[in-house]
Coordinates of C-alpha atoms in Angstrom, one line a residue:
Chain U
M1 CA 56.1 71.6 -38.1
N2 CA 52.5 70.0 -37.5
A3 CA 52.6 66.8 -37.9
L4 CA 49.4 66.3 -39.6
Y5 CA 50.3 69.0 -42.3
W6 CA 53.6 66.8 -42.8
L7 CA 51.2 63.9 -43.6
D8 CA 48.7 65.9 -45.6
M9 CA 51.8 66.9 -47.9
R10 CA 52.6 63.7 -48.1
V11 CA 49.5 62.2 -49.3
R12 CA 48.1 64.9 -51.6
V13 CA 51.1 65.1 -53.4
R14 CA 50.7 61.6 -54.3
E15 CA 46.9 62.3 -55.4
R16 CA 46.4 62.4 -59.2
R17 CA 43.4 64.5 -59.0
L18 CA 45.4 67.0 -57.2
W19 CA 47.2 67.4 -60.7
V20 CA 43.9 66.9 -62.7
L21 CA 42.6 69.9 -61.1
A22 CA 45.6 71.8 -61.3
L23 CA 45.3 71.6 -65.2
F24 CA 41.7 72.5 -65.0
F25 CA 42.9 75.4 -63.0
V26 CA 45.3 76.3 -65.5
A27 CA 43.1 76.0 -68.4
M28 CA 40.3 77.4 -67.4
P29 CA 41.9 81.3 -66.9
L30 CA 43.6 80.7 -70.5
L31 CA 40.7 79.9 -72.0
I32 CA 38.7 82.8 -70.7
C33 CA 41.7 84.8 -71.2
G34 CA 41.9 84.0 -74.6
L35 CA 38.2 84.7 -75.4
S36 CA 38.7 87.8 -73.6
L37 CA 41.6 88.9 -75.6
L38 CA 39.3 88.0 -78.8
A39 CA 36.9 90.3 -77.4
A40 CA 38.9 93.0 -77.0
F41 CA 39.6 93.2 -80.9
Q42 CA 37.9 96.0 -82.0
G43 CA 35.4 96.2 -85.0
N44 CA 38.6 97.2 -87.6
G45 CA 40.4 94.4 -86.3
V46 CA 42.6 96.3 -84.1
L47 CA 43.5 95.5 -80.9
E48 CA 44.0 98.6 -78.0
P49 CA 45.8 97.4 -75.4
G50 CA 44.6 99.3 -72.4
N51 CA 41.1 97.7 -73.8
A52 CA 42.6 94.3 -73.8
G53 CA 44.0 94.6 -70.7
E54 CA 41.1 95.1 -68.6
M55 CA 39.2 92.6 -70.6
V56 CA 42.2 90.0 -69.8
A57 CA 42.4 91.5 -66.0
M58 CA 38.5 91.1 -65.6
G59 CA 38.5 87.3 -67.1
A60 CA 41.6 86.4 -64.9
I61 CA 40.7 87.7 -62.0
Y62 CA 36.8 86.3 -62.0
C63 CA 37.6 83.2 -63.3
Q64 CA 40.4 82.7 -60.5
A65 CA 37.9 84.0 -57.8
G66 CA 35.0 81.6 -59.3
L67 CA 37.1 78.4 -59.2
L68 CA 38.8 79.5 -55.6
T69 CA 35.4 79.8 -54.3
L70 CA 34.1 76.5 -55.8
L71 CA 37.3 74.1 -55.3
S72 CA 38.8 75.6 -51.8
P73 CA 35.9 74.3 -49.9
L74 CA 35.6 71.3 -51.8
A75 CA 39.4 70.6 -50.9
A76 CA 38.6 71.1 -47.2
A77 CA 35.2 69.8 -46.6
Q78 CA 36.4 66.0 -46.5
R79 CA 39.3 66.5 -44.1
I80 CA 38.3 65.8 -40.8
S81 CA 35.0 63.3 -41.9
Q82 CA 37.7 61.4 -44.0
E83 CA 39.5 60.7 -40.7
R84 CA 36.3 59.0 -39.2
E85 CA 35.3 57.3 -42.5
Q86 CA 38.6 55.5 -43.0
R87 CA 38.5 54.8 -39.2
T88 CA 41.7 56.6 -38.7
Y89 CA 40.2 58.9 -36.0
A90 CA 40.1 57.0 -33.0
A91 CA 44.2 56.4 -33.4
L92 CA 44.5 60.2 -34.1
V93 CA 42.5 61.5 -31.2
N94 CA 44.4 58.9 -28.9
S95 CA 47.7 60.8 -29.8
P96 CA 48.9 64.0 -27.8
L97 CA 47.7 66.3 -30.3
S98 CA 44.9 68.9 -29.1
P99 CA 42.0 69.3 -31.1
A100 CA 43.0 72.8 -31.9
A101 CA 46.5 71.2 -33.3
I102 CA 44.4 68.9 -35.1
A103 CA 42.3 71.5 -36.8
R104 CA 45.4 73.5 -37.4
G105 CA 47.1 70.9 -39.3
K106 CA 44.1 70.3 -41.3
L107 CA 43.5 73.8 -42.0
L108 CA 47.2 74.4 -43.1
G109 CA 46.7 71.6 -45.8
A110 CA 43.6 73.1 -47.1
W111 CA 45.3 76.5 -46.8
T112 CA 48.1 75.4 -48.8
F113 CA 45.8 73.8 -51.4
T114 CA 44.3 77.3 -51.8
L115 CA 47.3 78.9 -52.3
W116 CA 49.0 76.5 -54.6
L117 CA 46.0 76.9 -56.8
G118 CA 46.1 80.6 -56.4
A119 CA 49.8 80.6 -57.9
L120 CA 48.8 78.7 -60.8
T121 CA 47.0 81.8 -62.0
L122 CA 49.6 84.2 -60.9
P123 CA 51.0 84.8 -64.4
F124 CA 47.8 85.4 -66.2
V125 CA 47.0 88.2 -63.5
A126 CA 50.6 89.6 -63.8
A127 CA 50.1 89.7 -67.5
A128 CA 46.9 91.4 -67.0
A129 CA 48.5 94.1 -65.1
L130 CA 51.2 94.6 -67.9
W131 CA 48.8 95.3 -70.5
G132 CA 47.3 98.4 -68.9
G133 CA 44.1 99.6 -68.7
L134 CA 43.7 98.6 -65.3
A135 CA 45.8 100.2 -62.7
P136 CA 48.6 97.8 -62.3
W137 CA 47.9 97.5 -58.6
V138 CA 44.2 96.4 -59.2
P139 CA 44.9 92.6 -60.6
F140 CA 47.2 92.0 -57.8
A141 CA 44.5 93.4 -55.3
C142 CA 42.0 91.4 -56.3
F143 CA 44.5 88.3 -56.7
G144 CA 45.3 89.0 -52.8
L145 CA 41.5 89.0 -52.2
N146 CA 40.9 86.0 -54.5
L147 CA 43.0 84.4 -52.1
L148 CA 41.8 85.1 -48.7
A149 CA 38.0 84.6 -50.1
G150 CA 39.2 80.8 -50.8
L151 CA 41.3 80.5 -47.5
A152 CA 38.1 81.6 -45.7
L153 CA 35.7 79.4 -47.5
S154 CA 38.4 76.6 -46.6
A155 CA 38.2 77.3 -43.1
L156 CA 34.4 77.2 -43.1
A157 CA 34.2 74.0 -44.8
L158 CA 36.7 72.6 -42.8
G159 CA 34.5 73.3 -39.8
L160 CA 31.4 71.6 -41.2
S161 CA 33.9 68.7 -41.9
G162 CA 34.5 68.4 -38.3
L163 CA 30.5 68.1 -37.7
F164 CA 29.7 65.6 -40.0
G165 CA 31.0 62.0 -39.9
R166 CA 30.4 61.4 -43.4
S167 CA 32.5 63.2 -46.2
L168 CA 29.3 63.3 -48.0
S169 CA 27.4 65.4 -45.7
A170 CA 30.1 67.3 -45.3
Y171 CA 30.3 68.1 -49.0
L172 CA 26.5 68.8 -49.0
A173 CA 26.7 70.8 -46.0
S174 CA 29.3 73.0 -47.6
G175 CA 27.7 73.3 -51.1
A176 CA 24.3 74.6 -49.1
V177 CA 26.3 77.0 -47.3
L178 CA 28.0 78.2 -50.7
F179 CA 24.8 78.1 -52.1
L180 CA 23.4 80.2 -49.5
W181 CA 26.2 83.0 -49.5
C182 CA 26.9 83.2 -53.1
L183 CA 23.8 82.9 -54.4
A184 CA 20.4 83.1 -52.4
L185 CA 21.9 85.8 -50.1
P186 CA 22.6 88.3 -53.1
M187 CA 19.4 87.1 -54.6
I188 CA 17.2 88.1 -51.4
G189 CA 19.2 91.2 -51.1
G190 CA 18.1 92.2 -54.8
L191 CA 14.6 91.5 -53.9
T192 CA 14.3 93.1 -50.7
L193 CA 16.4 96.1 -52.3
G194 CA 13.6 96.3 -54.7
I195 CA 10.8 96.1 -52.3
V196 CA 12.4 99.0 -50.1
E197 CA 13.9 101.3 -52.6
G198 CA 10.2 101.1 -54.2
G199 CA 8.3 102.0 -51.2
P200 CA 7.8 105.3 -49.3
E201 CA 10.1 105.1 -46.6
A202 CA 13.5 104.5 -48.5
T203 CA 16.6 105.9 -46.6
L204 CA 20.1 105.6 -47.4
A205 CA 20.4 103.7 -43.9
S206 CA 18.1 101.3 -45.3
T207 CA 20.0 100.5 -48.3
R208 CA 23.4 100.4 -46.5
A209 CA 21.7 97.9 -43.9
I210 CA 20.7 95.8 -47.1
F211 CA 24.0 96.0 -48.6
C212 CA 25.9 95.1 -45.4
A213 CA 23.4 92.3 -44.9
F214 CA 23.1 90.6 -48.1
F215 CA 25.6 91.8 -50.6
L216 CA 29.1 93.1 -49.2
H217 CA 30.5 90.1 -47.6
H218 CA 30.1 88.0 -50.6
P219 CA 33.0 86.4 -51.7
F220 CA 33.4 88.6 -54.8
A221 CA 31.8 91.9 -53.3
P222 CA 35.5 93.4 -52.5
Q223 CA 36.9 92.5 -55.6
I224 CA 33.8 94.0 -57.7
W225 CA 34.6 97.3 -55.7
T226 CA 38.4 97.0 -56.4
T227 CA 38.1 96.7 -60.0
M228 CA 35.2 99.2 -60.2
R229 CA 37.6 101.8 -58.5
G230 CA 40.8 100.3 -60.4
S231 CA 38.8 101.2 -64.1
G232 CA 38.0 104.5 -62.9
A233 CA 34.1 104.0 -62.5
V234 CA 32.4 105.7 -60.2
V235 CA 31.4 102.9 -57.2
T236 CA 27.4 104.6 -56.3
F237 CA 26.3 101.7 -54.6
V238 CA 27.7 102.4 -50.9
D239 CA 29.7 105.4 -50.4
W240 CA 32.2 104.0 -47.7
G241 CA 35.3 104.4 -49.8
V242 CA 37.9 101.3 -48.7
W243 CA 35.4 100.6 -45.8
V244 CA 33.4 98.3 -48.6
P245 CA 36.1 95.8 -49.1
L246 CA 37.2 96.3 -45.6
Y247 CA 33.9 95.1 -44.4
G248 CA 33.7 92.1 -47.1
V249 CA 37.3 90.9 -45.6
G250 CA 36.1 91.3 -42.1
A251 CA 33.3 89.3 -42.6
W252 CA 35.4 86.6 -44.2
L253 CA 37.7 86.7 -41.1
V254 CA 35.0 86.1 -38.8
L255 CA 33.8 83.1 -41.0
A256 CA 37.2 81.5 -41.2
W257 CA 37.1 82.0 -37.4
L258 CA 34.0 80.4 -36.5
G259 CA 34.9 77.7 -39.1
F260 CA 37.8 76.8 -37.2
R261 CA 36.3 76.9 -33.8
M262 CA 33.4 74.6 -35.6
A263 CA 36.2 72.4 -36.4
V264 CA 37.8 72.0 -33.1
R265 CA 34.3 71.7 -31.2
G266 CA 33.6 69.0 -33.8
L267 CA 37.0 67.3 -32.5
R268 CA 36.6 67.4 -29.1
R269 CA 33.3 65.1 -29.9
E270 CA 33.3 61.6 -28.2
V271 CA 34.5 58.7 -30.6
Y272 CA 31.8 56.2 -30.8
Chain T
M1 CA 30.2 46.2 -9.5
G2 CA 31.4 48.0 -6.9
A3 CA 35.3 48.0 -5.4
A4 CA 34.3 44.8 -3.6
M5 CA 34.5 43.0 -7.0
S6 CA 38.3 44.2 -7.9
V7 CA 41.0 42.3 -7.1
N8 CA 43.2 44.6 -4.5
A9 CA 46.7 44.7 -5.8
P10 CA 49.4 46.9 -4.3
A11 CA 49.5 49.4 -7.3
P12 CA 47.4 48.9 -10.1
L13 CA 48.6 50.3 -13.1
L14 CA 44.9 50.7 -14.7
R15 CA 42.3 51.6 -12.3
L16 CA 38.5 52.0 -13.3
E17 CA 36.5 53.1 -10.3
G18 CA 32.4 53.0 -10.9
V19 CA 32.9 54.0 -14.7
R20 CA 29.2 54.4 -16.3
K21 CA 28.8 55.2 -19.8
R22 CA 25.3 55.7 -21.5
Y23 CA 25.2 56.6 -25.5
P24 CA 22.8 59.4 -26.7
N25 CA 20.5 57.1 -27.8
G26 CA 19.9 55.8 -24.2
V27 CA 21.7 52.8 -24.0
E28 CA 23.8 52.3 -20.9
A29 CA 26.6 50.4 -22.3
V30 CA 28.7 50.4 -19.3
K31 CA 27.3 49.9 -15.5
S32 CA 29.1 50.9 -12.9
I33 CA 32.6 49.2 -13.9
S34 CA 35.4 49.0 -11.5
L35 CA 38.8 47.1 -12.4
D36 CA 42.3 47.0 -11.4
V37 CA 44.8 45.9 -14.2
R38 CA 48.5 45.0 -12.6
P39 CA 51.6 46.0 -14.1
G40 CA 52.8 43.6 -16.9
E41 CA 49.4 41.7 -16.7
V42 CA 47.7 40.8 -19.8
F43 CA 44.2 41.3 -18.8
G44 CA 41.4 39.5 -21.4
L45 CA 38.1 40.9 -21.9
V46 CA 35.5 38.4 -22.7
G47 CA 31.8 38.9 -23.6
P48 CA 29.2 38.6 -26.2
N49 CA 28.5 41.4 -28.8
G50 CA 27.2 44.3 -27.5
A51 CA 28.4 43.5 -23.9
G52 CA 30.0 46.8 -23.6
K53 CA 33.8 45.9 -24.6
S54 CA 34.5 48.0 -27.1
T55 CA 32.9 50.9 -25.1
L56 CA 35.2 50.0 -22.1
L57 CA 38.5 50.0 -24.2
K58 CA 37.1 53.8 -25.2
L59 CA 36.6 54.6 -22.1
M60 CA 40.1 53.6 -20.8
A61 CA 41.6 55.4 -23.4
G62 CA 39.7 58.8 -22.9
L63 CA 38.0 58.5 -26.4
L64 CA 34.5 58.3 -24.2
R65 CA 33.7 60.6 -21.5
P66 CA 31.7 58.5 -18.9
E67 CA 28.9 59.7 -17.0
A68 CA 30.3 58.9 -13.5
G69 CA 33.4 57.0 -12.4
T70 CA 37.1 57.6 -12.9
V71 CA 39.7 56.0 -15.1
R72 CA 43.4 56.3 -13.8
V73 CA 46.6 55.2 -15.0
G74 CA 49.1 55.1 -12.2
E75 CA 48.3 58.7 -10.2
R76 CA 47.0 60.3 -13.3
D77 CA 43.3 60.9 -13.5
L78 CA 43.0 60.5 -17.6
T79 CA 39.0 60.2 -17.5
G80 CA 37.7 61.5 -21.0
D81 CA 40.9 62.9 -21.9
P82 CA 42.4 61.4 -25.2
A83 CA 45.4 63.6 -25.3
A84 CA 46.8 62.9 -21.8
A85 CA 46.0 59.7 -22.2
A86 CA 47.9 59.0 -25.1
R87 CA 51.1 59.6 -23.1
F88 CA 50.2 55.9 -21.4
I89 CA 48.1 54.2 -23.4
G90 CA 48.1 53.1 -26.7
L91 CA 45.0 51.8 -28.5
M92 CA 44.3 49.7 -31.0
P93 CA 40.5 50.0 -32.1
D94 CA 38.5 47.5 -33.9
P95 CA 37.6 48.5 -36.7
L96 CA 41.0 49.1 -37.4
G97 CA 42.1 52.1 -39.7
V98 CA 45.5 52.9 -41.0
Y99 CA 46.5 55.5 -43.4
T100 CA 46.7 53.7 -46.5
D101 CA 48.3 56.5 -49.1
V102 CA 52.0 56.5 -47.2
S103 CA 54.7 54.2 -46.7
C104 CA 54.9 52.3 -43.2
R105 CA 58.0 54.3 -42.4
E106 CA 56.1 57.4 -43.1
Y107 CA 53.0 56.3 -41.1
L108 CA 55.1 55.3 -38.3
Q109 CA 57.1 58.8 -38.4
F110 CA 53.9 60.5 -38.5
F111 CA 53.1 59.2 -34.8
A112 CA 56.6 59.7 -33.7
M113 CA 56.2 63.4 -35.0
V114 CA 52.8 63.4 -32.8
H115 CA 54.7 62.6 -29.7
G116 CA 57.2 64.7 -30.3
L117 CA 60.0 61.4 -31.3
A118 CA 62.5 62.7 -34.0
G119 CA 65.7 62.3 -35.2
A120 CA 67.8 59.4 -33.9
A121 CA 65.5 58.6 -31.1
F122 CA 63.0 57.9 -33.6
Q123 CA 65.5 55.6 -35.7
T124 CA 66.4 53.7 -32.7
Q125 CA 62.6 53.1 -31.8
L126 CA 61.8 52.6 -35.5
A127 CA 64.8 50.0 -35.6
R128 CA 63.5 48.3 -32.5
A129 CA 59.6 48.2 -33.4
A130 CA 60.5 46.8 -36.8
D131 CA 62.9 44.4 -35.5
V132 CA 59.9 43.0 -32.5
L133 CA 57.1 43.2 -35.5
G134 CA 59.0 41.7 -38.0
L135 CA 58.3 44.9 -40.7
G136 CA 62.1 45.5 -41.5
P137 CA 61.4 44.2 -45.1
W138 CA 57.9 46.3 -45.4
L139 CA 59.0 49.7 -44.2
D140 CA 59.0 51.2 -47.9
A141 CA 56.1 49.7 -48.7
E142 CA 52.8 51.6 -49.2
V143 CA 50.7 50.4 -46.4
E144 CA 47.6 50.0 -48.9
S145 CA 49.8 46.9 -50.3
L146 CA 49.9 45.4 -46.7
S147 CA 47.8 42.4 -45.9
A148 CA 45.0 42.9 -42.9
G149 CA 47.5 41.2 -40.5
W150 CA 50.6 43.5 -41.4
Q151 CA 48.4 46.5 -41.5
R152 CA 47.8 45.3 -37.7
R153 CA 51.3 44.7 -36.9
L154 CA 51.9 48.5 -38.1
A155 CA 49.1 49.5 -35.6
L156 CA 51.1 47.7 -33.0
G157 CA 54.2 49.3 -34.5
R158 CA 52.6 52.9 -33.8
M159 CA 52.4 51.5 -29.9
L160 CA 55.7 50.0 -29.9
L161 CA 57.4 53.3 -31.0
L162 CA 55.8 55.6 -28.3
D163 CA 56.7 53.1 -25.3
A164 CA 52.9 53.4 -23.9
P165 CA 52.9 51.2 -20.7
L166 CA 49.6 50.2 -21.3
L167 CA 48.1 48.7 -24.5
L168 CA 44.6 48.4 -25.4
L169 CA 43.7 46.0 -28.1
D170 CA 40.3 45.6 -29.5
E171 CA 39.6 42.3 -31.1
P172 CA 43.4 42.2 -32.4
A173 CA 43.0 39.1 -34.6
A174 CA 39.6 40.0 -35.9
G175 CA 39.6 39.0 -39.4
L176 CA 43.2 37.4 -39.6
D177 CA 43.6 33.5 -41.2
V178 CA 45.0 31.0 -38.4
K179 CA 48.5 31.7 -39.2
A180 CA 48.4 35.5 -39.1
R181 CA 46.1 35.3 -36.1
A182 CA 48.9 33.3 -34.4
E183 CA 51.5 35.3 -35.3
L184 CA 50.0 38.4 -34.1
L185 CA 49.0 36.6 -30.5
D186 CA 52.9 35.9 -30.4
I187 CA 53.4 39.2 -30.9
V188 CA 51.1 40.1 -28.1
R189 CA 53.0 37.5 -25.9
G190 CA 56.1 38.9 -26.6
L191 CA 55.0 42.7 -25.9
S192 CA 53.7 41.5 -22.6
A193 CA 57.4 39.5 -21.8
L194 CA 58.7 42.9 -22.5
G195 CA 57.0 44.7 -19.6
R196 CA 53.8 46.1 -21.3
T197 CA 50.4 45.9 -19.9
V198 CA 47.8 44.6 -22.2
V199 CA 44.1 44.5 -21.8
I200 CA 43.0 42.5 -25.1
S201 CA 39.4 42.1 -25.8
S202 CA 38.7 39.2 -28.2
H203 CA 36.1 36.8 -29.4
I204 CA 38.6 34.1 -30.1
L205 CA 38.9 32.6 -26.8
P206 CA 41.1 29.6 -27.1
E207 CA 43.8 31.9 -27.9
L208 CA 42.7 34.7 -25.4
E209 CA 43.0 31.7 -22.9
E210 CA 46.3 30.9 -23.8
L211 CA 47.2 34.5 -23.5
A212 CA 45.8 36.3 -21.0
D213 CA 46.9 36.2 -17.2
R214 CA 43.3 37.0 -16.0
F215 CA 39.8 37.5 -17.3
G216 CA 36.6 39.3 -16.9
I217 CA 33.4 38.7 -18.3
L218 CA 31.7 41.7 -19.5
D219 CA 28.1 41.1 -20.5
Q220 CA 25.3 43.9 -20.9
G221 CA 27.9 46.7 -19.5
H222 CA 28.2 44.4 -16.0
W223 CA 31.0 42.1 -15.0
V224 CA 29.5 38.4 -14.8
E225 CA 30.0 37.0 -11.6
V226 CA 32.1 33.4 -11.8
A227 CA 31.6 33.1 -7.9
P228 CA 29.4 34.9 -5.6
G229 CA 31.4 38.3 -5.2
Q230 CA 34.1 37.5 -7.5
A231 CA 34.3 39.2 -10.9
F232 CA 37.6 38.2 -12.3
F233 CA 39.4 34.9 -12.2
D234 CA 42.9 33.7 -13.5
R235 CA 44.0 30.9 -15.8
G236 CA 44.6 29.0 -12.6
E237 CA 41.4 29.2 -11.7
L238 CA 39.9 29.2 -15.2
K239 CA 41.8 25.3 -15.4
A240 CA 40.2 24.3 -12.1
G241 CA 36.8 25.0 -13.4
L242 CA 36.4 28.3 -11.7
G243 CA 36.2 26.7 -7.9
G244 CA 34.3 23.7 -9.3
N245 CA 37.3 21.4 -9.5
R246 CA 35.2 19.0 -11.2
W247 CA 36.7 15.5 -11.5
R248 CA 35.6 12.6 -13.6
L249 CA 35.9 8.6 -12.4
R250 CA 34.9 6.3 -15.3
C251 CA 33.9 3.2 -13.6
A252 CA 31.7 0.3 -13.4
P253 CA 29.0 0.1 -11.8
A254 CA 28.7 3.5 -11.4
E255 CA 25.8 3.4 -8.7
R256 CA 28.3 1.8 -6.2
T257 CA 30.7 4.9 -6.6
L258 CA 27.7 7.2 -6.5
A259 CA 26.4 5.8 -3.2
A260 CA 30.0 5.9 -1.7
L261 CA 30.6 9.6 -2.7
R262 CA 27.2 10.8 -1.7
E263 CA 28.6 10.0 1.8
L264 CA 31.6 12.1 1.4
S265 CA 29.5 15.1 0.2
V266 CA 31.2 15.9 -3.0
A267 CA 28.2 16.4 -5.3
P268 CA 28.5 13.3 -7.2
V269 CA 26.5 13.1 -10.5
A270 CA 26.1 10.1 -12.8
T271 CA 27.3 10.3 -16.3
E272 CA 27.1 7.7 -19.4
D273 CA 30.3 5.9 -18.2
G274 CA 31.1 6.8 -14.7
V275 CA 30.5 9.8 -12.2
E276 CA 31.6 13.4 -11.8
F277 CA 32.0 14.9 -8.5
S278 CA 33.5 18.1 -7.0
A279 CA 36.6 17.9 -5.0
A280 CA 38.2 21.2 -3.0
S281 CA 41.6 19.9 -3.2
A282 CA 43.8 16.8 -5.0
P283 CA 43.9 15.0 -1.6
Q284 CA 40.1 15.0 -1.4
A285 CA 39.8 13.8 -4.9
A286 CA 42.4 11.0 -4.0
A287 CA 40.0 9.8 -1.0
C288 CA 37.4 10.1 -3.3
L289 CA 39.1 7.5 -5.7
R290 CA 39.6 5.4 -2.8
A291 CA 36.1 5.1 -1.8
A292 CA 35.2 4.3 -5.2
V293 CA 37.5 1.3 -5.2
Q294 CA 36.7 0.5 -1.4
A295 CA 33.1 0.1 -2.6
G296 CA 34.3 -2.5 -5.2
A297 CA 34.1 -0.1 -8.6
D298 CA 36.5 -1.0 -11.3
V299 CA 37.9 2.2 -12.2
T300 CA 39.4 2.5 -15.4
D301 CA 40.0 6.6 -15.4
F302 CA 40.5 9.3 -13.1
R303 CA 40.9 12.8 -14.1
R304 CA 40.4 16.4 -13.4
L305 CA 38.0 18.2 -16.0
D306 CA 40.0 21.5 -17.1
A307 CA 37.2 24.1 -18.3
G308 CA 38.0 26.0 -20.9
L309 CA 37.1 29.8 -21.3
A310 CA 34.7 29.6 -24.1
E311 CA 32.9 26.6 -22.0
V312 CA 32.9 28.8 -19.1
V313 CA 31.9 31.7 -20.4
L314 CA 28.8 30.1 -22.1
K315 CA 27.8 28.5 -18.8
L316 CA 28.1 31.6 -17.2
L317 CA 26.6 33.5 -19.8
E318 CA 23.5 31.3 -20.3
G319 CA 23.1 31.1 -16.3
G320 CA 22.7 34.9 -16.4
T321 CA 24.7 36.0 -13.4
A322 CA 25.4 39.1 -14.9
R323 CA 24.7 42.0 -12.5

């Protein structure tokens, strides 16, 4: 067992904020699924199961996606910088653990947190599958995609944590990356799409390129495609079939790998 | 300082050769330092703030990569390789950081796991370390609840567990009260008695003077020369005033003694109540005493002036003999 992972588990499980976060993580989907259920009632007060299932599934899936997107990088962003702040870094590096082993231990800790948070909301996703409305595989596929996005974001934030000496800097950098990736890029992409499609030289290739550059790697993009397909809607934005979510997942994996390499690189730096 | 400044011992445990370190801000913290530390020795690293002591210790532990030079433990080149150095070197950095959210046992278990020590071997080492450091009653206490002195003991425990032959202690007594300091230095003395080699940097010179076998004074990244071509000195040399061998004669009238000693070429200097002079040996000093008596002086006191480490360091640093 990775010693750092062992230590991380010992420390984290004693933290009160972990349980506060868990409570928040359960309360939010509960609230949103409850509201979705209320919204599913038709005007005559009749609850149509398929409609209710779809509403609850959407609520659970996107609530989970949002929470994981926010909390996974937050939980990972201080893992290496904190060692520097609490002055344990020199003793940690003065050990036979290689930088890769240290990064692995830290990453495992961050991933366990993400998986644990994800597991807390699994009952909501399962309940949504039971209601019907969407194909039963859709909530579970989205659950898996949400977890993957969370894991990728954790790895990216860990990489940033390795580059900074202060946790606050690592948090700010992670927030900036999150903002850029989740909000700024889609906004720029939307504007670009508007300009290109309104112009005389709009082609399918240019539309595809814009989607690849700005949208398809978004932490929610594969889930959007999956829920659209699951609800029988026609996916009109790119006609690449299953390659759309695969492109997104591929981009996440590349980012996760980059994050890990950044963390290792940060750990190879000298200890001043 | 070249190899000529190093003390040539048959098989040094730690050997630094021409180590240089420049920080990214351009400050050259260590300028071509060489040093041999013998097995079982306690080497005292002395110098003012910013002299390069902590940098030198980090270079020894591989935490910093030098621009030039090598760091060897035995035959192994450990230059800039902290993971390799960790098998031979235990570092107690300053400022000291320990994981505070775990118990002492968990803290030690973590470092044991890191070094591949588990099961019965870990329990044996843990019991031994706890015994040496007096940590037994505190093993299940949260590290956070320990005082600074006990946290330093715990950090020493980490190094004891792992049987590292070389311990680097950077200001181990910093911030400790007199009692905790004395206890910690007793422990270091005990570790030395167990055969560990220790390089210790400290500003608390009276304690270091009692603890270290040999000393080197760093200033501005250089060894300070205590005599032409000599960078290091041992406790015996320190007591003898580093080659000065100053003696004091309390006598009256001082003028007669001064005149008599001038003839013996022992560099006599008049003081408030007598004369001070340098004698290379006890017989020469005795000859000076005889000369003073024969010159008709009434001698009321005669003794060798032992130099303290603090006094020597201050004098050398004021003299600006760093090179």
